[in-house]
Coordinates of C-alpha atoms and ligand atoms in Angstrom, one line a residue:
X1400 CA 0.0 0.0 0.0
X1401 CA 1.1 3.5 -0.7
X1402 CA 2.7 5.6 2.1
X1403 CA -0.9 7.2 3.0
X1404 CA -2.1 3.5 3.4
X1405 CA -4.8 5.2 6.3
X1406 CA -6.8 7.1 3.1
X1407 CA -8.2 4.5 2.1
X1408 CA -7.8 1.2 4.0
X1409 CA -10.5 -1.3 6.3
X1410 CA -10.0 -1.1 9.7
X1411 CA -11.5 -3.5 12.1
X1412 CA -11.8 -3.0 15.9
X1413 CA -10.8 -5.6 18.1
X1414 CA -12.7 -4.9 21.7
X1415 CA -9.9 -7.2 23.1
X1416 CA -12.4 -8.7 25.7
X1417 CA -14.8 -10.5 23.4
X1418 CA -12.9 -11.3 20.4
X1419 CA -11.2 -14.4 21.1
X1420 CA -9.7 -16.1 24.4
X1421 CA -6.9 -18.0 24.3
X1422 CA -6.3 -18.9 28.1
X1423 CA -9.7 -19.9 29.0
X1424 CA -10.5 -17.5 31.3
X1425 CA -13.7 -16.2 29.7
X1426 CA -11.6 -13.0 29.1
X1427 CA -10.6 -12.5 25.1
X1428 CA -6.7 -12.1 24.7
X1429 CA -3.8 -11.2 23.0
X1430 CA -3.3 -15.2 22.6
X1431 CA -6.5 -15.4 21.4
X1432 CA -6.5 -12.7 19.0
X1433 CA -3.1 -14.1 17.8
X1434 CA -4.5 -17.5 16.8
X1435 CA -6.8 -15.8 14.5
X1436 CA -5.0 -13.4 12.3
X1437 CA -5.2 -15.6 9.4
X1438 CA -9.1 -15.2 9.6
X1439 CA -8.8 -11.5 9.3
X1440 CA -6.4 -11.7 6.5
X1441 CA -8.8 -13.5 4.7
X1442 CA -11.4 -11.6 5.5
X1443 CA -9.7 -8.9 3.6
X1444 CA -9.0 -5.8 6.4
X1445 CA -5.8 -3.5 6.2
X1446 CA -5.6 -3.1 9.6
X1447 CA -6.7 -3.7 13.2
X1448 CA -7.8 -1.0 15.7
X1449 CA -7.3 -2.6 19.3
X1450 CA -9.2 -0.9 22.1
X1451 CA -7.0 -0.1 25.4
X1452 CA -5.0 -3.0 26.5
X1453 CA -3.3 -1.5 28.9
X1454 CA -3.4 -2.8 33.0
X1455 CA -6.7 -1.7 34.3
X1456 CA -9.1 -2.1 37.0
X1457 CA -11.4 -2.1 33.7
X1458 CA -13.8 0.5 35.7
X1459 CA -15.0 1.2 31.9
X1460 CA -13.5 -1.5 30.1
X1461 CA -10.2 -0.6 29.8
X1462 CA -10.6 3.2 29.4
X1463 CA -9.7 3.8 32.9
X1464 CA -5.8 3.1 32.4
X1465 CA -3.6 2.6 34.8
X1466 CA -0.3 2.2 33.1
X1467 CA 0.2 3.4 29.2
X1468 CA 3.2 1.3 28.6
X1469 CA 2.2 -2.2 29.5
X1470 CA -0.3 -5.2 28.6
X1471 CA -3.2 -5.7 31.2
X1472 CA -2.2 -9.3 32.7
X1473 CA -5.6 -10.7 31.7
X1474 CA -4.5 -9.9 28.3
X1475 CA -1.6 -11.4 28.0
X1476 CA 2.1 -9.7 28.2
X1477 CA 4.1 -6.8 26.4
X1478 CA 6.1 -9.4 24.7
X1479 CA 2.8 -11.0 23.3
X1480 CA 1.9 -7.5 22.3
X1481 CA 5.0 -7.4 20.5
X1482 CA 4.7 -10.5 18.6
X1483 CA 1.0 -9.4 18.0
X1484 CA 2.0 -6.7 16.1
X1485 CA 5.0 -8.6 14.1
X1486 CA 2.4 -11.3 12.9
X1487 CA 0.3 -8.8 12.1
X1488 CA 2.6 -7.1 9.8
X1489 CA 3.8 -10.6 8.1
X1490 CA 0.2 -10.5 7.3
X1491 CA 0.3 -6.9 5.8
X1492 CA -1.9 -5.8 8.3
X1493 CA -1.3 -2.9 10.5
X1494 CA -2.3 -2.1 14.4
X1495 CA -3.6 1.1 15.7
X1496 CA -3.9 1.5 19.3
X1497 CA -5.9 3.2 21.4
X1498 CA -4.7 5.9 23.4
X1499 CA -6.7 7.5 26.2
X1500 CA -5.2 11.2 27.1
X1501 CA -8.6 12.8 28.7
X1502 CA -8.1 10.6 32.1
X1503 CA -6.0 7.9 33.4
X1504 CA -7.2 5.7 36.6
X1505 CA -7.8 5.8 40.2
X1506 CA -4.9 2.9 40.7
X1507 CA -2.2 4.7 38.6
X1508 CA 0.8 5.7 39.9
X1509 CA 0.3 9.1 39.9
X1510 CA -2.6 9.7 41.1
X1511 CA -2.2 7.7 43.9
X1512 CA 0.8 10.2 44.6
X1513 CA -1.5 12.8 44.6
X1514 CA -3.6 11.2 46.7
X1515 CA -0.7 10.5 48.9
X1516 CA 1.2 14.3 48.7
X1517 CA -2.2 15.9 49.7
X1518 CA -3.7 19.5 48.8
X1519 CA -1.7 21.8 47.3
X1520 CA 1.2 19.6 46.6
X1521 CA 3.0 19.6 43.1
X1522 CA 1.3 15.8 42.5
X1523 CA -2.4 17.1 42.7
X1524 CA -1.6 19.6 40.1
X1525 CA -1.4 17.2 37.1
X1526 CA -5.1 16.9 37.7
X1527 CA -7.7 19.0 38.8
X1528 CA -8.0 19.2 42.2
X1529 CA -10.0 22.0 43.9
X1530 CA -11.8 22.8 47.1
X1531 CA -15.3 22.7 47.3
X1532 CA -18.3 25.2 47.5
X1533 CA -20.3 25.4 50.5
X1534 CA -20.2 21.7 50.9
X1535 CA -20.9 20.6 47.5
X1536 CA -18.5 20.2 44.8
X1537 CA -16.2 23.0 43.0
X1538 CA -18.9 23.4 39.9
X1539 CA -21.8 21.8 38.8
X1540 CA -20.3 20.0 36.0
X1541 CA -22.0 16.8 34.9
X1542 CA -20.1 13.5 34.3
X1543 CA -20.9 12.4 30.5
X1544 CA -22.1 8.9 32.5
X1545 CA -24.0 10.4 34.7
X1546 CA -24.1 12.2 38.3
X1547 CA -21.7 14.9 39.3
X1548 CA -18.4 15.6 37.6
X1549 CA -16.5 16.0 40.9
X1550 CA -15.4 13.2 43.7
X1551 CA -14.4 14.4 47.0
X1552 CA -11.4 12.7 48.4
X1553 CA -10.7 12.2 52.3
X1554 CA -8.7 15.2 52.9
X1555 CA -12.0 17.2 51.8
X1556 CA -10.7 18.5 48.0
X1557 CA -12.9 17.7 44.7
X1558 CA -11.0 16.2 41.7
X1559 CA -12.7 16.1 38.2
X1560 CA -13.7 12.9 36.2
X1561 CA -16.0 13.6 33.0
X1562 CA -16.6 10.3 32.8
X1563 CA -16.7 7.8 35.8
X1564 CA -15.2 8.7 39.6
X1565 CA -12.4 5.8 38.7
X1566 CA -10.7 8.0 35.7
X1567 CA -9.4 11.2 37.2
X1568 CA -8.8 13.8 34.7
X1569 CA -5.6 14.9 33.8
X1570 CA -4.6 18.7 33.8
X1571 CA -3.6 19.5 30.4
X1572 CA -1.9 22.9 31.0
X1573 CA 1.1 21.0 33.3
X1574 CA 4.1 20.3 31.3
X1575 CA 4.4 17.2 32.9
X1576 CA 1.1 15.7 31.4
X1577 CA 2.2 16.9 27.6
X1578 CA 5.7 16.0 27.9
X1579 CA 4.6 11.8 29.4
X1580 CA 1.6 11.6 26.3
X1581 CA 4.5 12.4 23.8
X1582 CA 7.1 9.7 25.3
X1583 CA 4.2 7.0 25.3
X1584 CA 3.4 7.7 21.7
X1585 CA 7.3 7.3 21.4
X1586 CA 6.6 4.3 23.4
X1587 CA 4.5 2.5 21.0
X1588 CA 5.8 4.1 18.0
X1589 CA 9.1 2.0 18.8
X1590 CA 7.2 -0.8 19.0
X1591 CA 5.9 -0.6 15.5
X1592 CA 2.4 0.3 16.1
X1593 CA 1.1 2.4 12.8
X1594 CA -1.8 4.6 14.3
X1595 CA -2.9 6.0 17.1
X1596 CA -6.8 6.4 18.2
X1597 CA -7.3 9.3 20.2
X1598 CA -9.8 9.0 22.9
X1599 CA -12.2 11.6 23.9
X1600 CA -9.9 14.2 22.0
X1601 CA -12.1 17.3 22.0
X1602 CA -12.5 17.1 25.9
X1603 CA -8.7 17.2 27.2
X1604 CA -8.5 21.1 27.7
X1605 CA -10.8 22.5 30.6
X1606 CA -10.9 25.6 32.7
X1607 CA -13.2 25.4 35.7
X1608 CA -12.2 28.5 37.0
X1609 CA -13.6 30.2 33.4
X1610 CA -15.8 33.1 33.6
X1611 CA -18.8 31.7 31.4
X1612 CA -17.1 32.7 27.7
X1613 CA -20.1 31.5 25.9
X1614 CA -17.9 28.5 24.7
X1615 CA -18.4 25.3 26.5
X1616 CA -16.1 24.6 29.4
X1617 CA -14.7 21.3 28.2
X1618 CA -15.5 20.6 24.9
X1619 CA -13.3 21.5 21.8
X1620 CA -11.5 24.6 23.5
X1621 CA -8.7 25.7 21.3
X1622 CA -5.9 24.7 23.3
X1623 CA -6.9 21.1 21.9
X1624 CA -5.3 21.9 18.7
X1625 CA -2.0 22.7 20.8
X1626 CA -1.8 19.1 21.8
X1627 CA -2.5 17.6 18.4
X1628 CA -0.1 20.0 17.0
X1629 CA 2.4 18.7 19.1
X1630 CA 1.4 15.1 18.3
X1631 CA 1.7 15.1 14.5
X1632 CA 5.1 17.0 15.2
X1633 CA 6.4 13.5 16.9
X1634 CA 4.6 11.2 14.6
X1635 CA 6.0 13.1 11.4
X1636 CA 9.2 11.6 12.7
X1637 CA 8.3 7.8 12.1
X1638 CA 6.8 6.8 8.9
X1639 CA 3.8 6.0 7.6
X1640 CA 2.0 6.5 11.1
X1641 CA -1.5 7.9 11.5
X1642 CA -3.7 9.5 14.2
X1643 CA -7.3 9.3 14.1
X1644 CA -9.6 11.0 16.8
X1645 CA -12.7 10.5 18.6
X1646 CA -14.1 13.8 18.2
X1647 CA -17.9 13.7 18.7
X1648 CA -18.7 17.5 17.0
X1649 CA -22.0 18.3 15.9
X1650 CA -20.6 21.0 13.7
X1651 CA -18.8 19.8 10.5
X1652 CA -16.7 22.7 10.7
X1653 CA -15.3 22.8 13.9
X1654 CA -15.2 19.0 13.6
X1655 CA -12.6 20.4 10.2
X1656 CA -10.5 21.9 12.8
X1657 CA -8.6 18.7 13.8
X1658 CA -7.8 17.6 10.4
X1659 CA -5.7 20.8 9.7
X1660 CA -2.6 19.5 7.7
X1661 CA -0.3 19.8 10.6
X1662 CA -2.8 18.0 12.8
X1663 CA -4.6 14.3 13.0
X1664 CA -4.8 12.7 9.9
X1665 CA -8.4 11.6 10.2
X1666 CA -11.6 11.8 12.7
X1667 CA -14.2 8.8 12.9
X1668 CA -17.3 10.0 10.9
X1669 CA -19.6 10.0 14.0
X1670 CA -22.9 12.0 11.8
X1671 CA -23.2 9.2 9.3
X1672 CA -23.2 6.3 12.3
X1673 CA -25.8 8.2 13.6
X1674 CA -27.8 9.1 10.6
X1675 CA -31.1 7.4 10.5
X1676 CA -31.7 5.2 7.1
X1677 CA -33.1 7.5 4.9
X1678 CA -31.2 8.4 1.7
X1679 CA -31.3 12.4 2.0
X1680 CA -30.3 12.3 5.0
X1681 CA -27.2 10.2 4.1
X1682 CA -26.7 11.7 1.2
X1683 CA -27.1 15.3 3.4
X1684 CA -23.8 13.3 5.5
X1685 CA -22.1 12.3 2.9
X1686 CA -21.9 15.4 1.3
X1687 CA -21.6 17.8 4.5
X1688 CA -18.3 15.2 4.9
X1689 CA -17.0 16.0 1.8
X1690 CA -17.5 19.8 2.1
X1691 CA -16.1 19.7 5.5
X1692 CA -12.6 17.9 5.6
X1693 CA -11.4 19.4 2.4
X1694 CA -7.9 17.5 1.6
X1695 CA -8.5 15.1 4.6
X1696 CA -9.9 11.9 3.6
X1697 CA -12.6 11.1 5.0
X1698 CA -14.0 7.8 7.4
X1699 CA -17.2 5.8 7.6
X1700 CA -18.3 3.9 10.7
X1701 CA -21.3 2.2 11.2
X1702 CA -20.7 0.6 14.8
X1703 CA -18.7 1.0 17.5
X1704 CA -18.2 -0.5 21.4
X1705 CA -19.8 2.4 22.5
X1706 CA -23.4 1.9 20.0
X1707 CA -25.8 0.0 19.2
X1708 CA -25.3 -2.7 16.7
X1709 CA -26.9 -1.9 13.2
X1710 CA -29.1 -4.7 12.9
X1711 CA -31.0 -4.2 15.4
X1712 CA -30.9 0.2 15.1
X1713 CA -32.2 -0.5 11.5
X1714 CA -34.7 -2.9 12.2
X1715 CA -36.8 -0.1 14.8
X1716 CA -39.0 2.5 13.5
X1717 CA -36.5 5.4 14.6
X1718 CA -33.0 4.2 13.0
X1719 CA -30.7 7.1 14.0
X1720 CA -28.2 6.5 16.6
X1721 CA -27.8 9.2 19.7
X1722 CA -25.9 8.5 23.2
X1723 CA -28.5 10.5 24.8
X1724 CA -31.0 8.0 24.0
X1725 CA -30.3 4.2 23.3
X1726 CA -34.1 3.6 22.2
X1727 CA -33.7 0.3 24.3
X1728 CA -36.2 -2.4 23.8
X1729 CA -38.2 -0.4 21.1
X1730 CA -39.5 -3.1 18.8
X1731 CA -37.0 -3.6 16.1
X1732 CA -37.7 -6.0 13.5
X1733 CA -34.1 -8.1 13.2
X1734 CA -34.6 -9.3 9.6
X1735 CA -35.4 -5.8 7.6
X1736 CA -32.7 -4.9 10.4
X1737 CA -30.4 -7.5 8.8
X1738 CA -31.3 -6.6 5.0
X1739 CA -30.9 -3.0 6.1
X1740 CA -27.3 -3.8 7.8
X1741 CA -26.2 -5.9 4.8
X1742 CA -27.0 -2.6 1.7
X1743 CA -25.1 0.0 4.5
X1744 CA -22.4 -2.1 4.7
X1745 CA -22.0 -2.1 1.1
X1746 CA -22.6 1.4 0.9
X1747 CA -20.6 2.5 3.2
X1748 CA -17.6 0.3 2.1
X1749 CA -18.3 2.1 -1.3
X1750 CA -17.5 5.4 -0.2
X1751 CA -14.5 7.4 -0.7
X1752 CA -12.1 7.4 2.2
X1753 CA -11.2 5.0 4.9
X1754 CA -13.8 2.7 6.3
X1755 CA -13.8 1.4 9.9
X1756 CA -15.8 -2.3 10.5
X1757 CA -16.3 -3.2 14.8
X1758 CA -16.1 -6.7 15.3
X1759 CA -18.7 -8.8 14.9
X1760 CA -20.5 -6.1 12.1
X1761 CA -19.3 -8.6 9.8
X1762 CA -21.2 -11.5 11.3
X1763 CA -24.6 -9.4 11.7
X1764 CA -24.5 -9.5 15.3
X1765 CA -27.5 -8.1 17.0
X1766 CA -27.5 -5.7 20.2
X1767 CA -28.0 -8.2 22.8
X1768 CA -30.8 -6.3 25.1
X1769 CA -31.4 -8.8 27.1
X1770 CA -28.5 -9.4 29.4
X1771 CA -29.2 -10.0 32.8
X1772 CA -28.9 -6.8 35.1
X1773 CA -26.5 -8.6 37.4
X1774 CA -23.9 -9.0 34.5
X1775 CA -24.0 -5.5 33.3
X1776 CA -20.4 -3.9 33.7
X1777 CA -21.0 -0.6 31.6
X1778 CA -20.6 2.3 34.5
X1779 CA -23.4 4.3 32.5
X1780 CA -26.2 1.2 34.1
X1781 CA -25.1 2.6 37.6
X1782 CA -24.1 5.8 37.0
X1783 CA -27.5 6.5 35.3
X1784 CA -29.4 5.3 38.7
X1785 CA -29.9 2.0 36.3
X1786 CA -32.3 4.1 33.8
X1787 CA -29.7 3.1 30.9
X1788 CA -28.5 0.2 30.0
X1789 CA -25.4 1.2 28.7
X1790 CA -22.9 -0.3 25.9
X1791 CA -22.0 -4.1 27.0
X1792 CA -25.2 -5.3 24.4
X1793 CA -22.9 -4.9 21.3
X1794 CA -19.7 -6.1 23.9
X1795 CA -21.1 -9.8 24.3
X1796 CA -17.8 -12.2 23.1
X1797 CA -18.0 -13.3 19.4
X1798 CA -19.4 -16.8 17.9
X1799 CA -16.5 -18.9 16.4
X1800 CA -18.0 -22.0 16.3
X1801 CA -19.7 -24.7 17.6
X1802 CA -23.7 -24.9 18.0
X1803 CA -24.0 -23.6 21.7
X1804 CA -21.7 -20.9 24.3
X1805 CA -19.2 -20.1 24.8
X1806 CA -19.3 -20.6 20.9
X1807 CA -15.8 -21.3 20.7
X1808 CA -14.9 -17.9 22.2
X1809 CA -12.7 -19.9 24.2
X1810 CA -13.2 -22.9 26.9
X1811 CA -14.0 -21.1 29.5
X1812 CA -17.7 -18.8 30.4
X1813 CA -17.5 -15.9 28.6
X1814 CA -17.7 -12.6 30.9
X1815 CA -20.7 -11.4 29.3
X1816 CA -23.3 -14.4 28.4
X1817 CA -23.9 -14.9 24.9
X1818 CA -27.2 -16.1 23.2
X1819 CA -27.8 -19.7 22.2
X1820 CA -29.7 -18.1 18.6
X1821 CA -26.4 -17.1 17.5
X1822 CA -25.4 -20.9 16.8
X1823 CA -26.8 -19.5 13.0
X1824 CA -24.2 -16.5 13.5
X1825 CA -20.9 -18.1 14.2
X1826 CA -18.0 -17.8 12.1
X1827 CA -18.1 -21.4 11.5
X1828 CA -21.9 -21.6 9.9
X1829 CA -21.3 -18.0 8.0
X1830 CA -17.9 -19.3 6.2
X1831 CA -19.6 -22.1 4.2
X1832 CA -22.5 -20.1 3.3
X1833 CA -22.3 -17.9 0.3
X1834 CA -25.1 -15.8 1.4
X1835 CA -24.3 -14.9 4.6
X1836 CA -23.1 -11.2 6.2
X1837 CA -19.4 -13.0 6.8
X1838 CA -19.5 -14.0 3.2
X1839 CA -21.1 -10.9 1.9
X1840 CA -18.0 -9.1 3.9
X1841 CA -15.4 -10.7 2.6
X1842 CA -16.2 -10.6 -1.1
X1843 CA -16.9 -6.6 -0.8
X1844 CA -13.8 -6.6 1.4
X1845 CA -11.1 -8.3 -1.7
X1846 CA -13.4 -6.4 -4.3
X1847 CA -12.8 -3.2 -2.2
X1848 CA -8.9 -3.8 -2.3
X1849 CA -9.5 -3.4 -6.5
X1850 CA -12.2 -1.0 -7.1
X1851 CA -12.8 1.2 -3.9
X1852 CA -11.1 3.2 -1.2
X1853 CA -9.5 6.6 -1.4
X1854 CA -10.4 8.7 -4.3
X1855 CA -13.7 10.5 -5.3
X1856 CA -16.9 10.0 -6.8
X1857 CA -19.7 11.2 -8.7
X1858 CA -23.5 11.4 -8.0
X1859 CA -26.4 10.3 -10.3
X1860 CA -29.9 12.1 -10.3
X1861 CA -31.6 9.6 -9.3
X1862 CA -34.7 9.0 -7.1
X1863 CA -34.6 11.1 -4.2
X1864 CA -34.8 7.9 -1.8
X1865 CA -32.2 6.1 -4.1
X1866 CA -28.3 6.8 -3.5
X1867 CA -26.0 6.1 -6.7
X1868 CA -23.0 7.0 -7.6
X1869 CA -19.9 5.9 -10.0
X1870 CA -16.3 5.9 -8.4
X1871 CA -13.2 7.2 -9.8
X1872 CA -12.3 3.8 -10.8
X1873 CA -15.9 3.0 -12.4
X1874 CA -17.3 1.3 -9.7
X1875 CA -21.0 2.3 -9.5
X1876 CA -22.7 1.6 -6.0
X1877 CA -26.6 2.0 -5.9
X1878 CA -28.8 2.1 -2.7
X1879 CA -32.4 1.8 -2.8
X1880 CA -34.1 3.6 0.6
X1881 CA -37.4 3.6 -1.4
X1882 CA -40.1 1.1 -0.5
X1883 CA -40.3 -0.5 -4.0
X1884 CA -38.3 -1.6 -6.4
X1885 CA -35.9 0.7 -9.0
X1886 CA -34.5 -0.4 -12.0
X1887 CA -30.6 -1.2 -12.0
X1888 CA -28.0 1.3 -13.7
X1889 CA -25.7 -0.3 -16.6
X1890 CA -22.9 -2.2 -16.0
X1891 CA -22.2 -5.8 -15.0
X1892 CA -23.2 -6.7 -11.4
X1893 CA -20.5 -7.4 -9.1
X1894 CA -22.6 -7.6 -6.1
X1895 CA -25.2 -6.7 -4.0
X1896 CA -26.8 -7.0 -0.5
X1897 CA -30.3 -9.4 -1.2
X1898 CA -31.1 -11.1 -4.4
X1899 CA -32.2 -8.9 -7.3
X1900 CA -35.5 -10.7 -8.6
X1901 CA -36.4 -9.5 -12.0
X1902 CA -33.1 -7.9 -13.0
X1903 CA -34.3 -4.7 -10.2
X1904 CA -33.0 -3.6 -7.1
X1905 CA -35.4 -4.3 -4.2
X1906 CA -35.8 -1.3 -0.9
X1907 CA -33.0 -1.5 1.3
X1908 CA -30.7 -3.4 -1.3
X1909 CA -27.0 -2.2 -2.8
X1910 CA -25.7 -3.4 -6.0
X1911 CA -22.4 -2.5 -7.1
X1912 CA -21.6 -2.8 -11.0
X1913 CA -18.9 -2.1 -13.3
Ligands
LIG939 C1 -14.8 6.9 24.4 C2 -14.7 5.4 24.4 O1 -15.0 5.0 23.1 C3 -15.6 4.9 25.4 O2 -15.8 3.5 25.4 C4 -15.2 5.4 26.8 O3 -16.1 5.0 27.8 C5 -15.0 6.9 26.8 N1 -14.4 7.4 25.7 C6 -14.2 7.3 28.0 O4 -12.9 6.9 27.9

């Protein structure tokens, strides 16, 4: 692949938990992810995104780290990491890892200094400690799970978590906090890693002391774009490495911001994983995505650990994704959810630009809302006063094999309980049959390699509930939204999403042709 490899490739998210386990301990694993490389080599990716596998008391599965140069012992080792990332490459694929800058953990090092050193003291300065306000907390800042921002501590001070009590925020304007983030990019740089994911990155500047500047306290303040300046400075140094943010930004523009040339190379494409399945308001994405990044290629995500799983969002009656509301247990019908899953997958692998696929999209995996309350580990359940469910539905480990759990996830119970209906689902049952998701994936995945990826292309007028456009390489990909069928463009069919009786293309079908 060129030197810009991250334009254009497929890049599938490992939640290390629940892809594989290798040591029976109903954990997934490095060993376990190890053993099936050659499965996502054939299924045709570029490269893997691994969420944090770092030590961790897993408070939020892994994002609450406690040490940003090691391997979490239930994961395996750095040395396993190592070899990880060497097999990986024999197989041409590259890693990206997931750095998480906003907040660290309770059980790191340094903040049990500060703990230790007390008020005032140099260690309670890398975060943000304060005193509190007649009894209650410095501000009235909200954590993003839920409940107050601030935790009081035993000598009486406040420090600030956005998200849960267990990661403590850093404070961005100490040197010492800039100048540790740079040497563990260095870190895993050294190691051979090829991308970094940036967590949370439009949160890590803050001033609680602000007078009200009609900007939001914590959310995509300039100083931001200090740090990610910084950052491409170091990564410019190796080659061919890549940083892509999590930047949730309802505005296109200021989203534009972080992909200035001397800063990340790509954002996650958070509108169009949220747009409901309706082809002007895609369309209305894909365009605003266009006009916004400019020279920046662009990315297109359907799923994530943090969302619900598209077949079951596209099978309710509202099929736009927000965090504010999950929409869980509305009615969702899981086979136009499936057909609907199967034409945005080709769609969206269609698309100019990079394309990022979260495990188990490729099987069809439903949201699993049923899971027990006891076995729910997502601090959003608890931090919500258990009025949302939170994200482990779309965390359950994966089907390999096998006709009942753990599915060949490993030997031992898997930590999150999967359902006996996805015997249908496993790896296993979808490789031998040609019209499954798994099968569907891996053709658009090797055809992808040819015909798609970075580059441009050019709408048709079509139907205003039809999407259809030609690629720079000739590749025309059509989408019908409408609820009948529309007669196919020229050009010889490559593939599609559902069968195409009568030579037309059924609602909530893609065909690509050529
Ligand atoms: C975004 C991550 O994707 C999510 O899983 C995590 O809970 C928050 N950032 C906090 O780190």
């Amino acid at each position: 692949m060129p030197e810009t490899w991250w334009r254009g490739a497929a890049i599938y998210q490992v939640y290390p938990r629940s892809f594989a386990d290798g040591n029976g301990d109903g954990v997934g694993d490095l060993a376990g992810l190890r053993t099936r490389l050659d499965h996502l080599a054939d299924l045709g990716i570029d490269a893997i995104w691994l969420n944090p596998w770092y030590p961790s008391p897993m408070a939020d599965g892994g994002y609450d780290v406690a040490d940003y140069r090691d391997i979490e012992p239930v994961f395996g080792t750095l040395a396993e990491a190592e070899a990880l990332i060497a097999e990986a490459h024999e197989r041409g694929i590259r890693i990206i890892v997931d750095v998480v800058p906003n907040h660290t953990s309770v059980a790191s090092a340094w903040f049990k200094a500060a703990l230790a050193a007390g008020p005032g003291s140099p260690e309670r300065a890398r975060f943000w400690f304060r005193p509190g306000v007649a009894g209650g907390p410095p501000n009235d800042w909200r954590s993003i799970f839920g409940g107050p921002a601030w935790t009081q501590v035993p000598d009486g001070e406040w420090y600030l978590h956005l998200f849960a009590p267990e990661q403590p925020d850093f404070n961005w304007t100490h040197p010492d906090v800039r100048v540790d983030f740079l040497d563990v990019l260095r870190f895993w740089f050294d190691r051979g890693v090829d991308g970094i994911r940036i967590d949370s990155a439009a949160v890590l500047v803050k001033d609680p002391d602000a007078e009200p500047d009609g900007l939001d306290p914590y959310t995509d303040r300039d100083g931001c774009h200090d740090i990610y300046r910084e950052w491409r400075r170091l990564t410019d140094t190796y080659p061919d490495r890549m940083l892509v943010g999590e930047v949730w930004l309802p505005d296109a523009e200021r989203l534009a911001r972080y992909l200035r040339p001397d800063e990340l190379h790509t954002v996650f494409n958070f509108p169009f994983l949220g747009a409901p399945w309706n082809a002007p308001a895609l369309r209305a994405v894909i365009d605003d995505t266009f006009t916004a990044l400019g020279d920046a290629p662009a990315t297109w995500v359907l799923s994530n650990h943090d969302v619900t799983r598209p077949v079951t969002r596209y099978g309710r009656p509202d099929t736009s994704f927000d965090h504010a509301d999950r929409k869980h247990g509305m009615a969702t019908d899981p086979s136009l959810g499936l057909r609907r899953a199967r034409a945005a997958a080709l769609l969206a692998l269609a698309l100019p630009g990079s394309v990022y696929i979260y495990q188990g999209e490729e099987l069809g995996l439903p949201e699993v809302e049923d899971l027990p309350d006891e076995v729910l580990q997502d601090p959003i359940w608890t931090r919500s006063g258990h009025t949302d469910r939170g994200r482990d539905g779309c965390r359950v480990p994966l089907p390999w094999s096998g006709t009942s759990p753990p599915f060949g996830f490993g030997t031992g119970t898997p930590w999150l309980p999967q359902p006996p209906e996805w015997k249908t689902l496993t790896v296993e049952a979808q490789s031998t049959d040609p019209d499954s998701m798994l099968s569907l994936y891996r053709t658009a995945l090797h055809l992808r390699r040819t015909h798609l990826g970075d580059g441009t292309l050019t709408w048709h007028d079509t139907h205003p509930d039809v999407l259809s456009f030609t690629r720079d390489t000739g590749l025309t990909c059509v989408t019908n939204l409408s609820p009948t069928p529309v007669p196919l463009p020229t050009g010889t069919l490559l593939l599609s999403s559902s069968p195409l009786p009568h030579n037309l293309l059924p609602p909530d079908t893609t065909a690509w042709l050529l």
